[in-house]
Short mmCIF file of N, CA, C and O in Angstrom, two decimals:
data_model
loop_
_atom_site.label_atom_id
_atom_site.label_comp_id
_atom_site.label_asym_id
_atom_site.label_seq_id
_atom_site.Cartn_x
_atom_site.Cartn_y
_atom_site.Cartn_z
N UNK A 1 -24.71 24.85 38.08
CA UNK A 1 -24.97 24.51 36.68
C UNK A 1 -23.83 25.07 35.81
O UNK A 1 -23.41 26.21 35.97
N UNK A 2 -23.37 24.28 34.89
CA UNK A 2 -22.28 24.67 34.02
C UNK A 2 -22.81 25.39 32.79
O UNK A 2 -23.83 25.00 32.23
N UNK A 3 -22.09 26.43 32.40
CA UNK A 3 -22.46 27.14 31.18
C UNK A 3 -22.01 26.33 29.97
O UNK A 3 -21.01 25.62 30.03
N UNK A 4 -22.73 26.44 28.85
CA UNK A 4 -22.30 25.74 27.63
C UNK A 4 -20.87 26.09 27.21
O UNK A 4 -20.15 25.24 26.70
N UNK A 5 -20.47 27.31 27.48
CA UNK A 5 -19.11 27.71 27.12
C UNK A 5 -18.07 26.89 27.88
O UNK A 5 -16.98 26.64 27.37
N UNK A 6 -18.42 26.44 29.08
CA UNK A 6 -17.48 25.63 29.87
C UNK A 6 -17.17 24.31 29.17
O UNK A 6 -16.05 23.81 29.22
N UNK A 7 -18.18 23.73 28.53
CA UNK A 7 -17.97 22.48 27.79
C UNK A 7 -16.98 22.72 26.66
O UNK A 7 -16.03 21.95 26.46
N UNK A 8 -17.19 23.80 25.94
CA UNK A 8 -16.31 24.11 24.82
C UNK A 8 -14.88 24.37 25.31
O UNK A 8 -13.92 23.89 24.72
N UNK A 9 -14.77 25.11 26.39
CA UNK A 9 -13.44 25.40 26.92
C UNK A 9 -12.74 24.14 27.41
O UNK A 9 -11.52 23.99 27.23
N UNK A 10 -13.48 23.20 27.99
CA UNK A 10 -12.89 21.91 28.38
C UNK A 10 -12.44 21.15 27.14
O UNK A 10 -11.37 20.53 27.13
N UNK A 11 -13.26 21.19 26.09
CA UNK A 11 -12.87 20.55 24.84
C UNK A 11 -11.55 21.14 24.33
O UNK A 11 -10.65 20.39 23.94
N UNK A 12 -11.43 22.46 24.31
CA UNK A 12 -10.20 23.10 23.84
C UNK A 12 -9.00 22.65 24.66
O UNK A 12 -7.92 22.40 24.11
N UNK A 13 -9.20 22.54 25.96
CA UNK A 13 -8.11 22.10 26.84
C UNK A 13 -7.70 20.66 26.51
O UNK A 13 -6.51 20.34 26.41
N UNK A 14 -8.68 19.78 26.33
CA UNK A 14 -8.38 18.39 25.98
C UNK A 14 -7.73 18.29 24.60
O UNK A 14 -6.79 17.51 24.39
N UNK A 15 -8.23 19.07 23.65
CA UNK A 15 -7.67 19.05 22.30
C UNK A 15 -6.24 19.57 22.29
O UNK A 15 -5.39 19.05 21.55
N UNK A 16 -5.96 20.55 23.11
CA UNK A 16 -4.60 21.09 23.21
C UNK A 16 -3.64 20.02 23.71
O UNK A 16 -2.50 19.94 23.27
N UNK A 17 -4.11 19.17 24.61
CA UNK A 17 -3.27 18.09 25.13
C UNK A 17 -2.89 17.11 24.02
O UNK A 17 -1.81 16.51 24.07
N UNK A 18 -3.74 16.98 23.01
CA UNK A 18 -3.42 16.10 21.88
C UNK A 18 -2.20 16.59 21.11
O UNK A 18 -1.45 15.79 20.56
N UNK A 19 -2.02 17.90 21.09
CA UNK A 19 -0.89 18.46 20.33
C UNK A 19 0.44 18.03 20.92
O UNK A 19 1.44 18.00 20.23
N UNK A 20 0.45 17.67 22.18
CA UNK A 20 1.68 17.23 22.80
C UNK A 20 2.00 15.77 22.56
O UNK A 20 3.10 15.31 22.87
N UNK A 21 1.05 15.02 21.99
CA UNK A 21 1.28 13.61 21.74
C UNK A 21 2.16 13.42 20.50
O UNK A 21 2.05 14.17 19.54
N UNK A 22 3.01 12.41 20.52
CA UNK A 22 3.91 12.19 19.39
C UNK A 22 3.21 11.45 18.24
O UNK A 22 3.54 10.32 17.92
N UNK A 23 2.23 12.08 17.64
CA UNK A 23 1.53 11.44 16.52
C UNK A 23 2.03 12.06 15.22
O UNK A 23 2.98 11.56 14.63
N UNK A 24 1.43 13.12 14.79
CA UNK A 24 1.83 13.79 13.57
C UNK A 24 2.40 15.18 13.90
O UNK A 24 1.99 15.79 14.88
N UNK A 25 3.30 15.68 13.05
CA UNK A 25 3.83 17.03 13.28
C UNK A 25 2.71 18.07 13.25
O UNK A 25 1.70 17.90 12.57
N UNK A 26 2.92 19.14 13.98
CA UNK A 26 1.92 20.21 14.10
C UNK A 26 1.69 20.90 12.75
O UNK A 26 2.55 20.92 11.88
N UNK A 27 0.51 21.46 12.64
CA UNK A 27 0.11 22.22 11.46
C UNK A 27 0.05 23.70 11.80
O UNK A 27 -0.30 24.08 12.93
N UNK A 28 0.34 24.55 10.81
CA UNK A 28 0.13 25.98 11.03
C UNK A 28 -1.36 26.28 10.81
O UNK A 28 -2.10 25.40 10.35
N UNK A 29 -1.82 27.47 11.16
CA UNK A 29 -3.27 27.76 11.04
C UNK A 29 -3.85 27.54 9.65
O UNK A 29 -4.96 27.03 9.52
N UNK A 30 -3.12 27.89 8.60
CA UNK A 30 -3.65 27.68 7.24
C UNK A 30 -3.74 26.18 6.94
O UNK A 30 -4.72 25.72 6.36
N UNK A 31 -2.74 25.43 7.36
CA UNK A 31 -2.78 23.99 7.15
C UNK A 31 -3.95 23.36 7.90
O UNK A 31 -4.59 22.43 7.39
N UNK A 32 -4.25 23.86 9.09
CA UNK A 32 -5.42 23.35 9.83
C UNK A 32 -6.70 23.62 9.06
O UNK A 32 -7.59 22.76 9.00
N UNK A 33 -6.82 24.81 8.46
CA UNK A 33 -8.02 25.13 7.66
C UNK A 33 -8.12 24.20 6.46
O UNK A 33 -9.20 23.73 6.11
N UNK A 34 -6.98 23.93 5.82
CA UNK A 34 -6.97 23.02 4.67
C UNK A 34 -7.40 21.63 5.12
O UNK A 34 -8.21 20.97 4.46
N UNK A 35 -6.84 21.17 6.24
CA UNK A 35 -7.18 19.85 6.75
C UNK A 35 -8.68 19.74 7.03
O UNK A 35 -9.32 18.74 6.68
N UNK A 36 -9.25 20.75 7.63
CA UNK A 36 -10.68 20.75 7.92
C UNK A 36 -11.51 20.74 6.63
O UNK A 36 -12.53 20.06 6.55
N UNK A 37 -11.06 21.47 5.62
CA UNK A 37 -11.75 21.47 4.33
C UNK A 37 -11.73 20.08 3.71
O UNK A 37 -12.75 19.59 3.23
N UNK A 38 -10.58 19.44 3.74
CA UNK A 38 -10.46 18.09 3.19
C UNK A 38 -11.35 17.13 3.97
O UNK A 38 -12.06 16.30 3.39
N UNK A 39 -11.35 17.26 5.30
CA UNK A 39 -12.16 16.38 6.15
C UNK A 39 -13.65 16.57 5.87
O UNK A 39 -14.40 15.60 5.77
N UNK A 40 -14.10 17.83 5.76
CA UNK A 40 -15.52 18.08 5.48
C UNK A 40 -15.92 17.53 4.12
O UNK A 40 -16.99 16.95 3.97
N UNK A 41 -15.06 17.70 3.14
CA UNK A 41 -15.35 17.16 1.80
C UNK A 41 -15.46 15.65 1.85
O UNK A 41 -16.36 15.05 1.26
N UNK A 42 -14.55 15.03 2.57
CA UNK A 42 -14.57 13.57 2.71
C UNK A 42 -15.84 13.13 3.43
O UNK A 42 -16.48 12.16 3.03
N UNK A 43 -16.21 13.83 4.49
CA UNK A 43 -17.40 13.49 5.25
C UNK A 43 -18.65 13.58 4.38
O UNK A 43 -19.57 12.77 4.51
N UNK A 44 -18.67 14.56 3.49
CA UNK A 44 -19.82 14.75 2.59
C UNK A 44 -19.69 13.92 1.33
O UNK A 44 -20.50 14.06 0.40
N UNK A 45 -18.68 13.07 1.28
CA UNK A 45 -18.42 12.19 0.13
C UNK A 45 -18.27 12.98 -1.17
O UNK A 45 -18.75 12.58 -2.24
N UNK A 46 -17.62 14.14 -1.06
CA UNK A 46 -17.35 14.97 -2.22
C UNK A 46 -15.88 14.83 -2.59
O UNK A 46 -15.01 14.81 -1.72
N UNK A 47 -15.63 14.76 -3.87
CA UNK A 47 -14.26 14.71 -4.33
C UNK A 47 -13.65 16.10 -4.22
O UNK A 47 -14.32 17.09 -4.47
N UNK A 48 -12.40 16.15 -3.85
CA UNK A 48 -11.71 17.43 -3.72
C UNK A 48 -10.34 17.30 -4.37
O UNK A 48 -9.49 16.54 -3.88
N UNK A 49 -10.14 18.01 -5.45
CA UNK A 49 -8.87 17.95 -6.14
C UNK A 49 -8.04 19.19 -5.79
O UNK A 49 -8.55 20.17 -5.25
N UNK A 50 -6.77 19.12 -6.11
CA UNK A 50 -5.90 20.28 -5.91
C UNK A 50 -6.46 21.46 -6.70
O UNK A 50 -6.51 22.58 -6.19
N UNK A 51 -6.93 21.19 -7.88
CA UNK A 51 -7.50 22.25 -8.72
C UNK A 51 -8.72 22.88 -8.06
O UNK A 51 -8.91 24.09 -8.10
N UNK A 52 -9.57 22.06 -7.45
CA UNK A 52 -10.74 22.58 -6.73
C UNK A 52 -10.29 23.53 -5.62
O UNK A 52 -10.90 24.58 -5.39
N UNK A 53 -9.24 23.13 -4.93
CA UNK A 53 -8.75 23.95 -3.82
C UNK A 53 -8.18 25.27 -4.32
O UNK A 53 -8.28 26.29 -3.64
N UNK A 54 -7.59 25.25 -5.50
CA UNK A 54 -7.03 26.47 -6.08
C UNK A 54 -8.12 27.52 -6.31
O UNK A 54 -7.86 28.71 -6.26
N UNK A 55 -9.33 27.06 -6.54
CA UNK A 55 -10.44 27.98 -6.76
C UNK A 55 -10.94 28.65 -5.50
O UNK A 55 -11.76 29.55 -5.55
N UNK A 56 -10.43 28.22 -4.35
CA UNK A 56 -10.84 28.79 -3.06
C UNK A 56 -9.85 29.89 -2.67
O UNK A 56 -8.79 29.61 -2.13
N UNK A 57 -10.21 31.13 -2.95
CA UNK A 57 -9.29 32.25 -2.71
C UNK A 57 -9.00 32.45 -1.22
O UNK A 57 -8.02 33.10 -0.86
N UNK A 58 -9.83 31.89 -0.34
CA UNK A 58 -9.59 32.01 1.10
C UNK A 58 -8.33 31.28 1.55
O UNK A 58 -7.82 31.52 2.64
N UNK A 59 -7.84 30.38 0.71
CA UNK A 59 -6.67 29.59 1.06
C UNK A 59 -5.37 30.23 0.59
O UNK A 59 -4.30 29.66 0.79
N UNK A 60 -5.44 31.40 -0.03
CA UNK A 60 -4.24 32.09 -0.48
C UNK A 60 -3.96 31.83 -1.94
O UNK A 60 -4.76 31.25 -2.67
N UNK A 61 -2.78 32.23 -2.33
CA UNK A 61 -2.38 32.11 -3.73
C UNK A 61 -2.10 30.65 -4.08
O UNK A 61 -1.86 29.83 -3.18
N UNK A 62 -2.10 30.33 -5.37
CA UNK A 62 -1.76 28.95 -5.76
C UNK A 62 -0.38 28.51 -5.25
O UNK A 62 -0.22 27.37 -4.82
N UNK A 63 0.58 29.41 -5.24
CA UNK A 63 1.91 29.05 -4.75
C UNK A 63 1.87 28.73 -3.26
O UNK A 63 2.49 27.75 -2.81
N UNK A 64 1.13 29.53 -2.50
CA UNK A 64 0.99 29.28 -1.06
C UNK A 64 0.30 27.94 -0.82
O UNK A 64 0.74 27.15 0.01
N UNK A 65 -0.77 27.70 -1.56
CA UNK A 65 -1.51 26.46 -1.40
C UNK A 65 -0.64 25.24 -1.74
O UNK A 65 -0.62 24.26 -1.00
N UNK A 66 0.09 25.33 -2.83
CA UNK A 66 0.97 24.21 -3.20
C UNK A 66 2.02 23.96 -2.12
O UNK A 66 2.30 22.80 -1.78
N UNK A 67 2.57 25.02 -1.57
CA UNK A 67 3.58 24.86 -0.51
C UNK A 67 2.98 24.19 0.71
O UNK A 67 3.60 23.29 1.32
N UNK A 68 1.76 24.58 1.08
CA UNK A 68 1.11 23.99 2.25
C UNK A 68 0.75 22.52 2.00
O UNK A 68 0.93 21.68 2.88
N UNK A 69 0.25 22.22 0.82
CA UNK A 69 -0.08 20.83 0.50
C UNK A 69 1.17 19.95 0.53
O UNK A 69 1.15 18.84 1.05
N UNK A 70 2.25 20.48 0.00
CA UNK A 70 3.52 19.73 0.02
C UNK A 70 3.97 19.50 1.46
O UNK A 70 4.37 18.39 1.83
N UNK A 71 3.86 20.51 2.29
CA UNK A 71 4.23 20.40 3.70
C UNK A 71 3.35 19.38 4.42
O UNK A 71 3.84 18.54 5.18
N UNK A 72 2.06 19.43 4.15
CA UNK A 72 1.11 18.52 4.81
C UNK A 72 1.34 17.07 4.37
O UNK A 72 1.17 16.15 5.17
N UNK A 73 1.72 16.88 3.13
CA UNK A 73 2.06 15.52 2.66
C UNK A 73 3.29 15.02 3.37
O UNK A 73 3.32 13.88 3.84
N UNK A 74 4.28 15.87 3.48
CA UNK A 74 5.53 15.49 4.14
C UNK A 74 5.31 15.17 5.62
O UNK A 74 5.91 14.25 6.17
N UNK A 75 4.40 15.91 6.26
CA UNK A 75 4.09 15.69 7.67
C UNK A 75 3.19 14.47 7.89
O UNK A 75 3.00 14.04 9.01
N UNK A 76 2.60 13.95 6.83
CA UNK A 76 1.77 12.75 6.94
C UNK A 76 0.29 12.99 7.16
O UNK A 76 -0.43 12.07 7.52
N UNK A 77 -0.20 14.19 6.90
CA UNK A 77 -1.61 14.51 7.12
C UNK A 77 -2.49 14.18 5.92
O UNK A 77 -3.64 13.81 6.08
N UNK A 78 -1.97 14.39 4.71
CA UNK A 78 -2.77 14.16 3.51
C UNK A 78 -1.97 13.33 2.49
O UNK A 78 -0.75 13.24 2.58
N UNK A 79 -2.71 12.78 1.54
CA UNK A 79 -2.11 12.13 0.39
C UNK A 79 -2.79 12.67 -0.86
O UNK A 79 -3.93 13.15 -0.80
N UNK A 80 -2.09 12.60 -1.97
CA UNK A 80 -2.66 12.97 -3.26
C UNK A 80 -2.77 11.69 -4.07
O UNK A 80 -1.78 10.98 -4.25
N UNK A 81 -3.97 11.41 -4.52
CA UNK A 81 -4.20 10.19 -5.30
C UNK A 81 -4.56 10.54 -6.73
O UNK A 81 -5.06 11.63 -7.01
N UNK A 82 -4.30 9.61 -7.61
CA UNK A 82 -4.60 9.81 -9.03
C UNK A 82 -6.10 9.76 -9.28
O UNK A 82 -6.85 9.10 -8.56
N UNK A 83 -6.50 10.45 -10.32
CA UNK A 83 -7.88 10.40 -10.80
C UNK A 83 -7.83 9.86 -12.22
O UNK A 83 -6.76 9.48 -12.72
N UNK A 84 -8.98 9.85 -12.89
CA UNK A 84 -8.99 9.38 -14.27
C UNK A 84 -8.17 10.28 -15.18
O UNK A 84 -7.70 9.87 -16.22
N UNK A 85 -7.97 11.53 -14.79
CA UNK A 85 -7.12 12.47 -15.51
C UNK A 85 -5.79 12.55 -14.77
O UNK A 85 -5.74 13.03 -13.63
N UNK A 86 -4.73 12.09 -15.38
CA UNK A 86 -3.42 12.02 -14.71
C UNK A 86 -2.92 13.39 -14.26
O UNK A 86 -2.07 13.48 -13.38
N UNK A 87 -3.45 14.45 -14.84
CA UNK A 87 -3.02 15.80 -14.45
C UNK A 87 -3.73 16.28 -13.19
O UNK A 87 -3.35 17.29 -12.62
N UNK A 88 -4.77 15.59 -12.79
CA UNK A 88 -5.58 15.99 -11.62
C UNK A 88 -5.31 15.05 -10.47
O UNK A 88 -5.32 13.84 -10.61
N UNK A 89 -5.08 15.62 -9.29
CA UNK A 89 -4.82 14.83 -8.10
C UNK A 89 -5.92 15.08 -7.08
O UNK A 89 -6.34 16.22 -6.85
N UNK A 90 -6.38 14.01 -6.49
CA UNK A 90 -7.40 14.04 -5.45
C UNK A 90 -6.71 14.22 -4.10
O UNK A 90 -5.74 13.53 -3.81
N UNK A 91 -7.22 15.10 -3.25
CA UNK A 91 -6.65 15.32 -1.92
C UNK A 91 -7.46 14.50 -0.92
O UNK A 91 -8.68 14.60 -0.86
N UNK A 92 -6.76 13.65 -0.14
CA UNK A 92 -7.43 12.79 0.83
C UNK A 92 -6.66 12.79 2.14
O UNK A 92 -5.46 13.04 2.17
N UNK A 93 -7.37 12.48 3.22
CA UNK A 93 -6.75 12.35 4.53
C UNK A 93 -6.01 11.02 4.64
O UNK A 93 -6.45 10.02 4.09
N UNK A 94 -4.93 11.04 5.38
CA UNK A 94 -4.24 9.78 5.68
C UNK A 94 -4.95 9.09 6.84
O UNK A 94 -5.80 9.70 7.52
N UNK A 95 -4.61 7.83 7.08
CA UNK A 95 -5.18 7.12 8.23
C UNK A 95 -4.80 7.81 9.53
O UNK A 95 -5.60 7.87 10.46
N UNK A 96 -3.59 8.35 9.59
CA UNK A 96 -3.16 9.07 10.80
C UNK A 96 -4.01 10.31 11.03
O UNK A 96 -4.37 10.63 12.17
N UNK A 97 -4.37 11.02 9.97
CA UNK A 97 -5.23 12.20 10.10
C UNK A 97 -6.63 11.79 10.56
O UNK A 97 -7.23 12.47 11.40
N UNK A 98 -7.13 10.69 10.04
CA UNK A 98 -8.44 10.20 10.48
C UNK A 98 -8.41 9.83 11.96
O UNK A 98 -9.36 10.11 12.70
N UNK A 99 -7.32 9.22 12.43
CA UNK A 99 -7.19 8.89 13.86
C UNK A 99 -7.16 10.17 14.69
O UNK A 99 -7.71 10.23 15.79
N UNK A 100 -6.53 11.23 14.15
CA UNK A 100 -6.50 12.52 14.85
C UNK A 100 -7.93 13.04 15.05
O UNK A 100 -8.28 13.49 16.15
N UNK A 101 -8.75 12.97 14.01
CA UNK A 101 -10.14 13.42 14.13
C UNK A 101 -10.92 12.53 15.09
O UNK A 101 -11.79 13.01 15.82
N UNK A 102 -10.61 11.23 15.12
CA UNK A 102 -11.24 10.33 16.10
C UNK A 102 -10.91 10.78 17.52
O UNK A 102 -11.78 10.82 18.39
N UNK A 103 -9.64 11.13 17.75
CA UNK A 103 -9.23 11.58 19.10
C UNK A 103 -9.88 12.91 19.46
O UNK A 103 -10.29 13.12 20.61
N UNK A 104 -10.01 13.82 18.48
CA UNK A 104 -10.70 15.08 18.75
C UNK A 104 -12.16 14.83 19.12
O UNK A 104 -12.70 15.47 20.03
N UNK A 105 -12.78 13.89 18.43
CA UNK A 105 -14.16 13.54 18.74
C UNK A 105 -14.28 13.01 20.16
O UNK A 105 -15.21 13.36 20.90
N UNK A 106 -13.34 12.17 20.54
CA UNK A 106 -13.33 11.64 21.91
C UNK A 106 -13.19 12.77 22.93
O UNK A 106 -13.83 12.74 23.99
N UNK A 107 -12.39 13.77 22.61
CA UNK A 107 -12.24 14.93 23.49
C UNK A 107 -13.56 15.68 23.65
O UNK A 107 -13.92 16.10 24.75
N UNK A 108 -14.28 15.83 22.56
CA UNK A 108 -15.56 16.52 22.60
C UNK A 108 -16.57 15.76 23.45
O UNK A 108 -17.27 16.34 24.29
N UNK A 109 -16.63 14.46 23.26
CA UNK A 109 -17.54 13.63 24.03
C UNK A 109 -17.18 13.70 25.52
O UNK A 109 -18.05 13.84 26.39
N UNK A 110 -15.89 13.62 25.82
CA UNK A 110 -15.45 13.67 27.22
C UNK A 110 -15.79 15.03 27.84
O UNK A 110 -16.25 15.09 28.97
N UNK A 111 -15.57 16.09 27.10
CA UNK A 111 -15.88 17.41 27.63
C UNK A 111 -17.37 17.55 27.94
O UNK A 111 -17.76 18.12 28.96
N UNK A 112 -18.21 16.99 27.07
CA UNK A 112 -19.66 17.06 27.30
C UNK A 112 -20.09 16.17 28.46
O UNK A 112 -20.99 16.53 29.23
N UNK A 113 -19.46 15.01 28.62
CA UNK A 113 -19.82 14.10 29.72
C UNK A 113 -19.40 14.64 31.07
O UNK A 113 -20.04 14.36 32.07
N UNK A 114 -18.30 15.38 31.11
CA UNK A 114 -17.79 15.92 32.37
C UNK A 114 -18.67 17.05 32.90
O UNK A 114 -18.41 17.59 33.95
N UNK A 115 -19.71 17.36 32.16
CA UNK A 115 -20.61 18.46 32.54
C UNK A 115 -21.34 18.15 33.81
O UNK A 115 -21.92 17.25 34.14
#
């Protein structure tokens, strides 16, 4: 009988293999946290603006956050879209980022099926 931890460890192994695929450039750990925050907000159908993110002290200083958002846009993970207030930008996942989460989901399903 396989331990539940084995499923998770298989998932990590499969997910690590995704990093070697020529899809999007790699993210640093803070960028990964930002990406997950954006994804969760999107999943919950909540709007997430740059200003909203600035209020999250766990993401670092405003300068650090701006640098990471700029980097993530350049790498193709996120886009900033206009809102009704031109000074406010909405943070959203790109189609490539959504495909990345689809592939991660497939890894999780595969890891559970291989049990």
